[in-house]
mmCIF file of C-alpha atoms in Angstrom:
data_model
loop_
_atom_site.group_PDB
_atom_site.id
_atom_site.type_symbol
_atom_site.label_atom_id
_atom_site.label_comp_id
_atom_site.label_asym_id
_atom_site.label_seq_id
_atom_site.Cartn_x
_atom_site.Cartn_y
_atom_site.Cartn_z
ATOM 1 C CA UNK A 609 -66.583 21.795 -0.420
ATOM 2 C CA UNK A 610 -69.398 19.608 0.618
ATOM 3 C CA UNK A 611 -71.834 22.230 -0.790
ATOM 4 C CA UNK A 612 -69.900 22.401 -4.240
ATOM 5 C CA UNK A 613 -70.237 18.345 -4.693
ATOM 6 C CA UNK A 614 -73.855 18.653 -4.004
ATOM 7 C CA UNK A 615 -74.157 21.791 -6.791
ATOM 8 C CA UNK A 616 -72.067 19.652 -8.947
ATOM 9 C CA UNK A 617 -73.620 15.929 -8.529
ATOM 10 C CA UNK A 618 -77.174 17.387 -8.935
ATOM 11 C CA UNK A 619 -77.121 19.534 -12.366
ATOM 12 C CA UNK A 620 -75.047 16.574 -13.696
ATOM 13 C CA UNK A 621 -77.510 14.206 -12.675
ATOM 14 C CA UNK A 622 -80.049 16.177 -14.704
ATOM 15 C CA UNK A 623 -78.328 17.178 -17.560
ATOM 16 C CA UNK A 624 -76.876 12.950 -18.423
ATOM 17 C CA UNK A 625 -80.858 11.988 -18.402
ATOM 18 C CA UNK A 626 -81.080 14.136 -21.887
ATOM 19 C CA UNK A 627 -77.487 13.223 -22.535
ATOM 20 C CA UNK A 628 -76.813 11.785 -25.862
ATOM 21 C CA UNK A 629 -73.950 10.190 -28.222
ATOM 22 C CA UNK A 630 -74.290 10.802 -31.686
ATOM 23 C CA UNK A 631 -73.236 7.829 -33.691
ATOM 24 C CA UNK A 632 -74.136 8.940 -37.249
ATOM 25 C CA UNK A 633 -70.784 9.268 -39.031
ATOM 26 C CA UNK A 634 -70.127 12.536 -40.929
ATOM 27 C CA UNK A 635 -67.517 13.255 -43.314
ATOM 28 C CA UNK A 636 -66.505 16.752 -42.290
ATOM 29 C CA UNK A 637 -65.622 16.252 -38.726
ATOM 30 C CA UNK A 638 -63.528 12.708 -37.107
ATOM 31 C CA UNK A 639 -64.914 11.787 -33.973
ATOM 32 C CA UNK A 640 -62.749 10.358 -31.012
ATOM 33 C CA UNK A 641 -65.593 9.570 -28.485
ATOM 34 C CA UNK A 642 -64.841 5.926 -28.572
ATOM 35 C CA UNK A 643 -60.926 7.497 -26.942
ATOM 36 C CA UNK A 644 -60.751 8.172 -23.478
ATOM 37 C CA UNK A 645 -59.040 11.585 -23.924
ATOM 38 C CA UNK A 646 -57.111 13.066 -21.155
ATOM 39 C CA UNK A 647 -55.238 16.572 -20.693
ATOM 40 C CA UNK A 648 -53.679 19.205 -18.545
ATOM 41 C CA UNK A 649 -53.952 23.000 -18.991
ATOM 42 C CA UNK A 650 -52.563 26.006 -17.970
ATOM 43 C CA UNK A 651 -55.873 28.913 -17.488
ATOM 44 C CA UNK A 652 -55.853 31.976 -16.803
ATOM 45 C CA UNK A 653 -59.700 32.913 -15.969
ATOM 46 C CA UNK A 654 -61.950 34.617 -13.632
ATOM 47 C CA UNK A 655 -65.711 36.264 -12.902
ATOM 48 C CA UNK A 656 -64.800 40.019 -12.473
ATOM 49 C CA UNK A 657 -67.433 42.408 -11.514
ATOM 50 C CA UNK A 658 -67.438 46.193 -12.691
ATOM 51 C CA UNK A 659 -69.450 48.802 -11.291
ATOM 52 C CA UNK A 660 -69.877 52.200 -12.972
ATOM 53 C CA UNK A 661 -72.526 55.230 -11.988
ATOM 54 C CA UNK A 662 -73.956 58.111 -13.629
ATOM 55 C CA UNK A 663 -74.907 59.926 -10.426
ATOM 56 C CA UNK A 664 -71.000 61.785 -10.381
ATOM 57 C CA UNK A 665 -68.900 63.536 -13.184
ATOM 58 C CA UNK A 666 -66.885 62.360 -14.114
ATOM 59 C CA UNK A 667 -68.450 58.887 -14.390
ATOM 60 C CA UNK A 668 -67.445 56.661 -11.785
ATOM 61 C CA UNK A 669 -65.846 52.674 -13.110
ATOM 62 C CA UNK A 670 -64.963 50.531 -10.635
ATOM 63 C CA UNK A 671 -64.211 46.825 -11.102
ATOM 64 C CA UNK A 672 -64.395 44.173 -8.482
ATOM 65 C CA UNK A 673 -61.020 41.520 -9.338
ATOM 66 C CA UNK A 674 -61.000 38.265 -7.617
ATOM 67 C CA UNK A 675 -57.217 37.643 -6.884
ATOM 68 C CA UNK A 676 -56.680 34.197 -7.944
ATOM 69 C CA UNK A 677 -57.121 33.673 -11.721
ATOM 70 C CA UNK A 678 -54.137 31.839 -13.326
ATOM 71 C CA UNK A 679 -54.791 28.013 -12.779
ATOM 72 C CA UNK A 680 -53.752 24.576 -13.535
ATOM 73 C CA UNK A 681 -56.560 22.223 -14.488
ATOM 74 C CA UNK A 682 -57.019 18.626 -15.812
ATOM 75 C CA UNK A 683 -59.623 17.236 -18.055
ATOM 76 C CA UNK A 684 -61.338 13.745 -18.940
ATOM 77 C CA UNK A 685 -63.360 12.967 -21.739
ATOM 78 C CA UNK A 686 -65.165 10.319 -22.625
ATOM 79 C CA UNK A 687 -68.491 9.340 -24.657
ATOM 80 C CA UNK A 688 -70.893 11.906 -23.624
ATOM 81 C CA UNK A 689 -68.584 12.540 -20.334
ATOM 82 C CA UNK A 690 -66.600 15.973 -20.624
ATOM 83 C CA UNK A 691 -65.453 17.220 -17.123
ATOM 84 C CA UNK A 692 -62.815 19.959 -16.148
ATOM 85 C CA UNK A 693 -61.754 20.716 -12.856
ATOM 86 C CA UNK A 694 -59.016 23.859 -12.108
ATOM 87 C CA UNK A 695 -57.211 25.143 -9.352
ATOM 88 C CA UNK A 696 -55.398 28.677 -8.418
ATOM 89 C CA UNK A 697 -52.439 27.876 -6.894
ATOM 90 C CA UNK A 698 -50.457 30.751 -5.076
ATOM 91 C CA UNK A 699 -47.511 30.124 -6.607
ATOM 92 C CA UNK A 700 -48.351 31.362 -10.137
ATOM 93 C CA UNK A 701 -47.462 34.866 -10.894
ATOM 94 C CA UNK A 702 -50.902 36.421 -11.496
ATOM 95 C CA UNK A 703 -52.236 34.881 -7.986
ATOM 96 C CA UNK A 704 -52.670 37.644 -5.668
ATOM 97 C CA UNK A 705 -53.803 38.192 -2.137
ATOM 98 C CA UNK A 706 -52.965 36.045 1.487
ATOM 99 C CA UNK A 707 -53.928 32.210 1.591
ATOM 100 C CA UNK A 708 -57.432 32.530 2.322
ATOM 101 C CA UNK A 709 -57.838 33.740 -1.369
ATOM 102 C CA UNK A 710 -59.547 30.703 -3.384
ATOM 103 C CA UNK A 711 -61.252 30.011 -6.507
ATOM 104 C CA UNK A 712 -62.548 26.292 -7.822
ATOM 105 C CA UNK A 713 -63.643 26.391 -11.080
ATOM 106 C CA UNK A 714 -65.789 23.495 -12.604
ATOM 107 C CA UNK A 715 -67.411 23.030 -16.405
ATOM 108 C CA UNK A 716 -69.217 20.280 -17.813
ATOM 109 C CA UNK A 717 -71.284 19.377 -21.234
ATOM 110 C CA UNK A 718 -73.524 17.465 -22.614
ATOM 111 C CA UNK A 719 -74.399 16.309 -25.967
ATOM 112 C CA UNK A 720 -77.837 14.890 -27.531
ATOM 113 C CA UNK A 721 -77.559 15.004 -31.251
ATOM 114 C CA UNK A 722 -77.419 18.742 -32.353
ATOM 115 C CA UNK A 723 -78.490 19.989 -28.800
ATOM 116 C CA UNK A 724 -75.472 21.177 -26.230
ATOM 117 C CA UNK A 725 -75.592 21.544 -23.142
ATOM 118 C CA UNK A 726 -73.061 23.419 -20.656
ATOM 119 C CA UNK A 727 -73.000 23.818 -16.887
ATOM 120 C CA UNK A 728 -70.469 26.263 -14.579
ATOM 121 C CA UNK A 729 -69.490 26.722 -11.314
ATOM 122 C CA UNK A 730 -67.330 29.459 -9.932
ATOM 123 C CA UNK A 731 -66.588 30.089 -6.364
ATOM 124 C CA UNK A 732 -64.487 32.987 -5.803
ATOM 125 C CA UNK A 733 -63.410 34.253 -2.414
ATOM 126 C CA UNK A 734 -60.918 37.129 -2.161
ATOM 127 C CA UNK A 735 -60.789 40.392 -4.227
ATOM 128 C CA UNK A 736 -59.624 43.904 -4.817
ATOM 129 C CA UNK A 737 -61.027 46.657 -6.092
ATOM 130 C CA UNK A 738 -59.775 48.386 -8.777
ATOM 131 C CA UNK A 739 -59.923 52.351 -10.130
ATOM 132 C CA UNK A 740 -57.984 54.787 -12.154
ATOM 133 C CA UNK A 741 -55.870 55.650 -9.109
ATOM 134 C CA UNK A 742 -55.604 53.426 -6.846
ATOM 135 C CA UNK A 743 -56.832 49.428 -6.065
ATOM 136 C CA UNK A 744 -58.001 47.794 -2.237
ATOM 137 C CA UNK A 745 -58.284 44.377 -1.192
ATOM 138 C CA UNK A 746 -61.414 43.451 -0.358
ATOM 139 C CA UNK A 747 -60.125 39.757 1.451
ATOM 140 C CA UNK A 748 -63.548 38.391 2.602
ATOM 141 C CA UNK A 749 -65.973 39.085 -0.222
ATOM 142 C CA UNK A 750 -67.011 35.815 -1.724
ATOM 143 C CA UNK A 751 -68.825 35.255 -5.135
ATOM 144 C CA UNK A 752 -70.378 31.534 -6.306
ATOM 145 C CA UNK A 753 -72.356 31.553 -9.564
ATOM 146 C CA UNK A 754 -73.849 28.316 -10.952
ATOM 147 C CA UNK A 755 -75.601 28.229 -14.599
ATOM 148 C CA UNK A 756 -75.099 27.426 -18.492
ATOM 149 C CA UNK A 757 -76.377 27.804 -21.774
ATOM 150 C CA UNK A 758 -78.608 25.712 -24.271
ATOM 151 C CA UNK A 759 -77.256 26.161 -27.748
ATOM 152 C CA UNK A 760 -78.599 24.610 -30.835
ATOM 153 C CA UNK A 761 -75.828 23.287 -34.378
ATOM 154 C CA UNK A 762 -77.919 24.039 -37.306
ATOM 155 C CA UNK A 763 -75.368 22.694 -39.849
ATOM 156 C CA UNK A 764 -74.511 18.885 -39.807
ATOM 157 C CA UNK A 765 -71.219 19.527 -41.590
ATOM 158 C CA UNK A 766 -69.893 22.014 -38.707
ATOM 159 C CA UNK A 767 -68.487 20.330 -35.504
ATOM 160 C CA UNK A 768 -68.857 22.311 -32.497
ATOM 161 C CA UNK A 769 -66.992 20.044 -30.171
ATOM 162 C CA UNK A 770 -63.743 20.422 -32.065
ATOM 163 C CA UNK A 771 -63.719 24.524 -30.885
ATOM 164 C CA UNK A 772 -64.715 23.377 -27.229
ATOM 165 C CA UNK A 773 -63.386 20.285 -26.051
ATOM 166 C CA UNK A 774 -61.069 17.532 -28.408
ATOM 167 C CA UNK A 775 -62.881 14.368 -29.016
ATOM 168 C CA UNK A 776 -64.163 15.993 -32.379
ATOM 169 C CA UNK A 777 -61.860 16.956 -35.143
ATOM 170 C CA UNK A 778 -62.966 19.785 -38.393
ATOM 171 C CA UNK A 779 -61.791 17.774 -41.139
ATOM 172 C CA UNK A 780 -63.320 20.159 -43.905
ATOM 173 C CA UNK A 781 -64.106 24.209 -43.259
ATOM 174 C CA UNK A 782 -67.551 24.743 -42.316
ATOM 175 C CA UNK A 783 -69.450 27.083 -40.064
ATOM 176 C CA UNK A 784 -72.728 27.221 -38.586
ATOM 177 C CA UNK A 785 -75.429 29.288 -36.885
ATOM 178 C CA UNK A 786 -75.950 28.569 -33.083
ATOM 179 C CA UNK A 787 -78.298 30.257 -31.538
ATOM 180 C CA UNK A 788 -78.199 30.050 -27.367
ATOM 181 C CA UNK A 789 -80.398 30.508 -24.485
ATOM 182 C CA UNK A 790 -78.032 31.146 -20.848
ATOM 183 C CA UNK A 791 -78.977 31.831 -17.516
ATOM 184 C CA UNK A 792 -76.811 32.215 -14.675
ATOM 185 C CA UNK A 793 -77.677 32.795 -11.046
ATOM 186 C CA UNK A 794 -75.202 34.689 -8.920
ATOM 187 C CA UNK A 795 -74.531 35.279 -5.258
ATOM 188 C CA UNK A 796 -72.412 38.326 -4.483
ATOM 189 C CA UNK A 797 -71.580 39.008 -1.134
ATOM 190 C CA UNK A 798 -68.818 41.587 -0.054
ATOM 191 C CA UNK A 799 -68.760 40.313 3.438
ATOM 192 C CA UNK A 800 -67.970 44.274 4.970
ATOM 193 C CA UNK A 801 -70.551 45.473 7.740
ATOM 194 C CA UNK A 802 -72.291 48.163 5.566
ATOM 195 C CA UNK A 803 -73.497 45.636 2.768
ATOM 196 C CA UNK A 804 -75.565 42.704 2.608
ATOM 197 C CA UNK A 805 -75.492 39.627 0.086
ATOM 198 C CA UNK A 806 -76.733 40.134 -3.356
ATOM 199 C CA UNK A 807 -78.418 37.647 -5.943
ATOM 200 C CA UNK A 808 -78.417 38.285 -9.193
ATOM 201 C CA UNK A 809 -80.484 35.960 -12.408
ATOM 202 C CA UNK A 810 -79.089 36.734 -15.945
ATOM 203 C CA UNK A 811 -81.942 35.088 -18.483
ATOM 204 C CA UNK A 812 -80.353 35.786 -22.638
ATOM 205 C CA UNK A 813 -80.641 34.576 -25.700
ATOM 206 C CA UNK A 814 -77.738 35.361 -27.857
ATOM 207 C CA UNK A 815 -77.349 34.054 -31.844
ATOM 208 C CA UNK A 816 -74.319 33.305 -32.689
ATOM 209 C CA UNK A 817 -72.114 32.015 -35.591
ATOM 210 C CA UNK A 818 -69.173 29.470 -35.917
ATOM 211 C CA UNK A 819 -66.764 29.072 -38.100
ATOM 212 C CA UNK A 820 -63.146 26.003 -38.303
ATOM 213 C CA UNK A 821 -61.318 27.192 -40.671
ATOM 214 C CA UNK A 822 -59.127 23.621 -41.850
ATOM 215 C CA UNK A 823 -55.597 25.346 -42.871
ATOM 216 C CA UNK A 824 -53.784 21.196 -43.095
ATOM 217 C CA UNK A 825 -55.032 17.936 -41.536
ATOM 218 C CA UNK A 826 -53.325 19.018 -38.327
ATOM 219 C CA UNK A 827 -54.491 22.480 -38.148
ATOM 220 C CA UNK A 828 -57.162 24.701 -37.828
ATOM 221 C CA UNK A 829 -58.494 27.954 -36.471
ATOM 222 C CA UNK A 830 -62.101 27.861 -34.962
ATOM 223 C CA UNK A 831 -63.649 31.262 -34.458
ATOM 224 C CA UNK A 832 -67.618 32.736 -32.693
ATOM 225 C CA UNK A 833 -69.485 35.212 -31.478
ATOM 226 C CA UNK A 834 -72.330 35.938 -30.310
ATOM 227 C CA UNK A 835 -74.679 39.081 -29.706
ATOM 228 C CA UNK A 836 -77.671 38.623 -27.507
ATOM 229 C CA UNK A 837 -80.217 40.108 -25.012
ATOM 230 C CA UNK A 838 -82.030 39.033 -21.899
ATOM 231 C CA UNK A 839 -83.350 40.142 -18.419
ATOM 232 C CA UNK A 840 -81.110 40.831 -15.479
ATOM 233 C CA UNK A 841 -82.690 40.566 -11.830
ATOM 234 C CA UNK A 842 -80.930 42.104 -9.129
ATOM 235 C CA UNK A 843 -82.369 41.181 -5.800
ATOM 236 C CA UNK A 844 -86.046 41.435 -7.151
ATOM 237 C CA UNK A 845 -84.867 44.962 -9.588
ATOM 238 C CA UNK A 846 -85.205 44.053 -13.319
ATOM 239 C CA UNK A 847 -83.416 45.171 -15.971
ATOM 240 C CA UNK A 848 -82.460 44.813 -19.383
ATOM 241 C CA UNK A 849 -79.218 43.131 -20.329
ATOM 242 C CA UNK A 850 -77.063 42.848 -23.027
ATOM 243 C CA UNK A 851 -74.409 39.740 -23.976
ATOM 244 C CA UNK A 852 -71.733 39.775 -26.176
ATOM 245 C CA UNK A 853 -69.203 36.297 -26.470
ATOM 246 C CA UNK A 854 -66.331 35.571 -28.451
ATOM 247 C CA UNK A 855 -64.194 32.644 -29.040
ATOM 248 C CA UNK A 856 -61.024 31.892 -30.798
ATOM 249 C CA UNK A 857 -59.141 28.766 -30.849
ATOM 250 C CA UNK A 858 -55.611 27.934 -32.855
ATOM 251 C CA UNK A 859 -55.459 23.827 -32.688
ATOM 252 C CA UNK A 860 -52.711 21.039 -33.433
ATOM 253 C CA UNK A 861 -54.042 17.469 -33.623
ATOM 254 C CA UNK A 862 -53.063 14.155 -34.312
ATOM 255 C CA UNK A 863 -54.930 10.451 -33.112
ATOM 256 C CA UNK A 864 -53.008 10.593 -29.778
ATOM 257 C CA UNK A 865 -51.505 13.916 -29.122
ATOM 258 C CA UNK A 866 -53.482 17.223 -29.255
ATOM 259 C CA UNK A 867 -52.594 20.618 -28.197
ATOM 260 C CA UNK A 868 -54.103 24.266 -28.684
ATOM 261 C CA UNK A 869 -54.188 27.404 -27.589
ATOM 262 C CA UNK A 870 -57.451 29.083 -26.640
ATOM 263 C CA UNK A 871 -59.575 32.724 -25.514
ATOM 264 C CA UNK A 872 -63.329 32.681 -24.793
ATOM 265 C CA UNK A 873 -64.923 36.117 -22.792
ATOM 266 C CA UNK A 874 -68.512 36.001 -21.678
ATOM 267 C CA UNK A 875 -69.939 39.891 -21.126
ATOM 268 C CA UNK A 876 -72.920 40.637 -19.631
ATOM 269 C CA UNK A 877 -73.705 44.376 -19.472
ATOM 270 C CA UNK A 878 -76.984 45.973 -17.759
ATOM 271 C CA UNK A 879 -78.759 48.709 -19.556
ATOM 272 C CA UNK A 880 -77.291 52.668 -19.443
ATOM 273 C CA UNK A 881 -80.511 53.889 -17.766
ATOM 274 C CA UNK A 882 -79.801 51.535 -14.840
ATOM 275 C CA UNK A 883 -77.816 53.545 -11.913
ATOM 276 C CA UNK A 884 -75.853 51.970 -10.293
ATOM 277 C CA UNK A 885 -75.293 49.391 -13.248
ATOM 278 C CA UNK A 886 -73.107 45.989 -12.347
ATOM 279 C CA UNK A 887 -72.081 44.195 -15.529
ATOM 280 C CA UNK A 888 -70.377 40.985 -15.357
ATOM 281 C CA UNK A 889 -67.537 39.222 -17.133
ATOM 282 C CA UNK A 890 -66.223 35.427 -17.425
ATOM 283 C CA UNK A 891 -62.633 35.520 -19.416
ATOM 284 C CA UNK A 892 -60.582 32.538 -20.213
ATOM 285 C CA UNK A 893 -57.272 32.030 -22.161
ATOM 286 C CA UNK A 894 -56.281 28.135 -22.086
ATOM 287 C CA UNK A 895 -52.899 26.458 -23.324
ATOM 288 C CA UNK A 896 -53.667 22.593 -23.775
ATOM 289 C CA UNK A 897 -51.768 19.645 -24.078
ATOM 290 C CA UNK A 898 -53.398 15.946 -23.991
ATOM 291 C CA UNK A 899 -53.247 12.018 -25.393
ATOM 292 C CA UNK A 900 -55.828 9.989 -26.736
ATOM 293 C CA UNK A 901 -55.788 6.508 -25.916
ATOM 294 C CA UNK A 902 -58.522 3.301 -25.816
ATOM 295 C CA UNK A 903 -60.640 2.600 -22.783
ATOM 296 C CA UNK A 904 -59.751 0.280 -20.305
ATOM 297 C CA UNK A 905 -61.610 -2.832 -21.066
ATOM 298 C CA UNK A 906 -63.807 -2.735 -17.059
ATOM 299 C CA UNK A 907 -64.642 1.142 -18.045
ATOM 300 C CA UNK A 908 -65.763 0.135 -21.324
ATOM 301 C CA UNK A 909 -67.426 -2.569 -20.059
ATOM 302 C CA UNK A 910 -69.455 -0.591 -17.489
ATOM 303 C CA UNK A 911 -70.212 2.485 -19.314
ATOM 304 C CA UNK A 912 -71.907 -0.237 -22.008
ATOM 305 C CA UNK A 913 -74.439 -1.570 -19.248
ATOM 306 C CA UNK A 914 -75.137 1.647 -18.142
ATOM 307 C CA UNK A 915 -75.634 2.638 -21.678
ATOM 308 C CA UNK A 916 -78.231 -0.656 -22.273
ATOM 309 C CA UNK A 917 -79.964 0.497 -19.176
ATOM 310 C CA UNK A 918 -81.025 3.993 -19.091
ATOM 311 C CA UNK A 919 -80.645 4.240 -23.257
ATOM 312 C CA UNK A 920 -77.949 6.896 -23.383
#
């Protein structure tokens, strides 16, 4: 745990020096970053592995499950501040495996002007493997990755933040173009005593396009994806990759209470010529339900003289 507070402290350190809150007013989105927004969530998410080979026919597919996915997570937001922290509980349904199964899940952003910036952390321990016939657990084999993207809004009008977080709010239909650079850096380690940890370094850059669609002044339906290419280095073999993201969100909102339903996938898939090939995938579907409300007066009060002193 220690470990995962240094991971976490660090990038966040980093990424609030270039951190940002854009003041300028625009008539197609309502912001709330003066609220202190809070929220719980139901997710149901994971980093599953899948292995396929050309060396056998028929083709061989296996995929590597971690056994906790479904959690239970709570979010704060504030000013530039947006920070999520989940749990897997055993007790929900899709949870599988003995105790020792974990997974802690952690996202963050960052916003200066028309930049974003997002960091993850997944640490997954516990998994089974998964074929046409049959599945195994594999109870020891552990997985951290720790990365993010860059991505750029080129439209003023289109509000990003309302399709990933809720202190923004699509007032009028508009989309953009938003192109995004992501690297992630992944430890794999099946823990058995015929295999050795693996590291693997995803580098992409993936264009993509947004769109909110405003149906009333409570709802809207914010849609992406994106289609990229990058490297993929697997303990010092290179490869070429290929990324493919979508997002859809359904949203409810009012000044206080917010709610929405959501499903993002992140696919990264090696080349065909590569044998064996290991693609990776990041799935989420979120159910959200959270309150608006002003700042304490000390919070506000602190966050302003940090804010005068380093120039957020």
């Amino acid at each position: 745990m220690c470990l995962k507070l240094i991971y976490i402290a660090f990038f966040a350190g980093i990424f609030s020096c270039f951190a940002q809150n854009d003041t300028l007013q625009n008539p197609y989105f309502k912001s709330y970053s003066d609220k202190v927004t809070i929220s719980s969530y139901y997710l149901d998410t994971s980093n599953s592995f899948q292995i396929a080979s050309d060396t056998q026919d028929p083709k061989i597919y296996v995929s590597l499950i971690p056994n906790r996915r479904e959690q239970i997570g709570f979010n704060l937001n504030y000013k530039i501040i947006d920070i999520s922290i989940a749990f897997a509980p055993k007790f929900l349904g899709a949870n599988k495996g003995d105790s020792n199964s974990k997974h802690f899940n952690f996202n963050t952003r960052f916003y200066y002007k028309k930049w974003m910036q997002s960091f993850t952390f997944i640490n997954q321990k516990g998994f089974y493997i998964s074929d046409n016939n049959s599945t195994a657990q594999l109870p020891k084999m552990r997985t951290t990755k720790i990365g993010g993207s860059t991505s750029y809004v080129f439209n003023d009008k289109f509000s990003f933040k309302t399709l990933v977080s809720q202190n923004e709010w699509q007032t009028k239909s508009s989309g953009s173009f938003i192109p995004s650079f992501s690297f992630y850096y992944t430890n794999l380690d099946l823990n058995t005593p015929d295999s050795s940890p693996g590291d693997m370094y995803v580098f992409t850059l993936a264009p993509a396009y947004f769109y909110n669609f405003v149906i009333s002044d409570r709802v809207l339906i914010g849609a992406g994806i994106a289609l990229g290419a990058g490297l993929n280095d697997i303990d010092g073999d290179t490869s070429a990759l290929y990324q493919a993201d979508f997002n859809l969100k359904l949203a409810y909102n009012k000044d206080r209470f917010f709610g929405f339903a959501s499903l993002n996938t992140v696919s990264f898939a090696q080349d065909d010529k590569v044998d064996p090939r290991l693609n990776d995938n990041i799935a989420t579907v979120k159910l959200s339900v959270g309150y608006r409300f002003d700042p304490p007066k000390k919070v506000k009060e602190v966050y302003d003289k940090v804010n005068e002193k380093i120039g957020l």
